[in-house]
Amino acid sequence: MTGTKIKKYILDNRDDLINKIMDEQEFLLPQEMNRYNSNMMEKVRSDTSSNLNYLAQALAVGEKNIFVNYYSWLYTVLKERGIGIEVLKKHLKAIKNVLYSEFTQKDFNLIKNYLNSAENKI
């Protein structure tokens, strides 16, 4: 699958992917997620949507740094709001866990490369 086709799949299935990622994040960070109120949960959903969008766009044009730089910026913003690095790393893990089941191994390896690069930068 090309980066453009991966982008299309992610964007066409964004709502379902967000739900799965949110469920996975609750599994990975139960204490953190349990203390979130409905407004905070909606912000996590919105951030997850943005994360998927940046990932999809970066994959479509084959520019890993688009996603890596975005995620580094996101880390800086969230750090100022008291969100620690562990939460962002677990969020990337949740994305990886969900996308692993959505794509072939070859396609997932490409996606994982982008996600791992973002994790290594923060």
PDB file of C-alpha atoms in Angstrom, residues 32-33 44 73-91 122:
ATOM      1  CA  GLU A  32      -4.479   8.778  34.158  1.00  0.00           C
ATOM      2  CA  MET A  33      -7.565   8.266  32.010  1.00  0.00           C
ATOM      3  CA  VAL A  44      -7.807  13.680  24.093  1.00  0.00           C
ATOM      4  CA  TRP A  73       5.842  20.497  19.168  1.00  0.00           C
ATOM      5  CA  LEU A  74       2.877  18.718  20.781  1.00  0.00           C
ATOM      6  CA  TYR A  75       5.151  17.431  23.534  1.00  0.00           C
ATOM      7  CA  THR A  76       6.372  20.979  24.225  1.00  0.00           C
ATOM      8  CA  VAL A  77       2.810  22.318  24.426  1.00  0.00           C
ATOM      9  CA  LEU A  78       1.528  19.492  26.624  1.00  0.00           C
ATOM     10  CA  LYS A  79       4.573  19.623  28.893  1.00  0.00           C
ATOM     11  CA  GLU A  80       3.673  23.248  29.634  1.00  0.00           C
ATOM     12  CA  ARG A  81       0.208  21.997  30.638  1.00  0.00           C
ATOM     13  CA  GLY A  82       1.616  19.397  33.009  1.00  0.00           C
ATOM     14  CA  ILE A  83       1.244  16.372  30.723  1.00  0.00           C
ATOM     15  CA  GLY A  84       4.322  14.185  31.103  1.00  0.00           C
ATOM     16  CA  ILE A  85       6.366  12.404  28.491  1.00  0.00           C
ATOM     17  CA  GLU A  86       5.115   9.006  29.654  1.00  0.00           C
ATOM     18  CA  VAL A  87       1.563   9.906  28.608  1.00  0.00           C
ATOM     19  CA  LEU A  88       2.740  10.864  25.119  1.00  0.00           C
ATOM     20  CA  LYS A  89       4.805   7.704  24.771  1.00  0.00           C
ATOM     21  CA  LYS A  90       1.858   5.559  25.885  1.00  0.00           C
ATOM     22  CA  HIS A  91      -0.333   7.413  23.400  1.00  0.00           C
ATOM     23  CA  ILE A 122      10.658  13.666  22.484  1.00  0.00           C
TER      24      ILE A 122
END
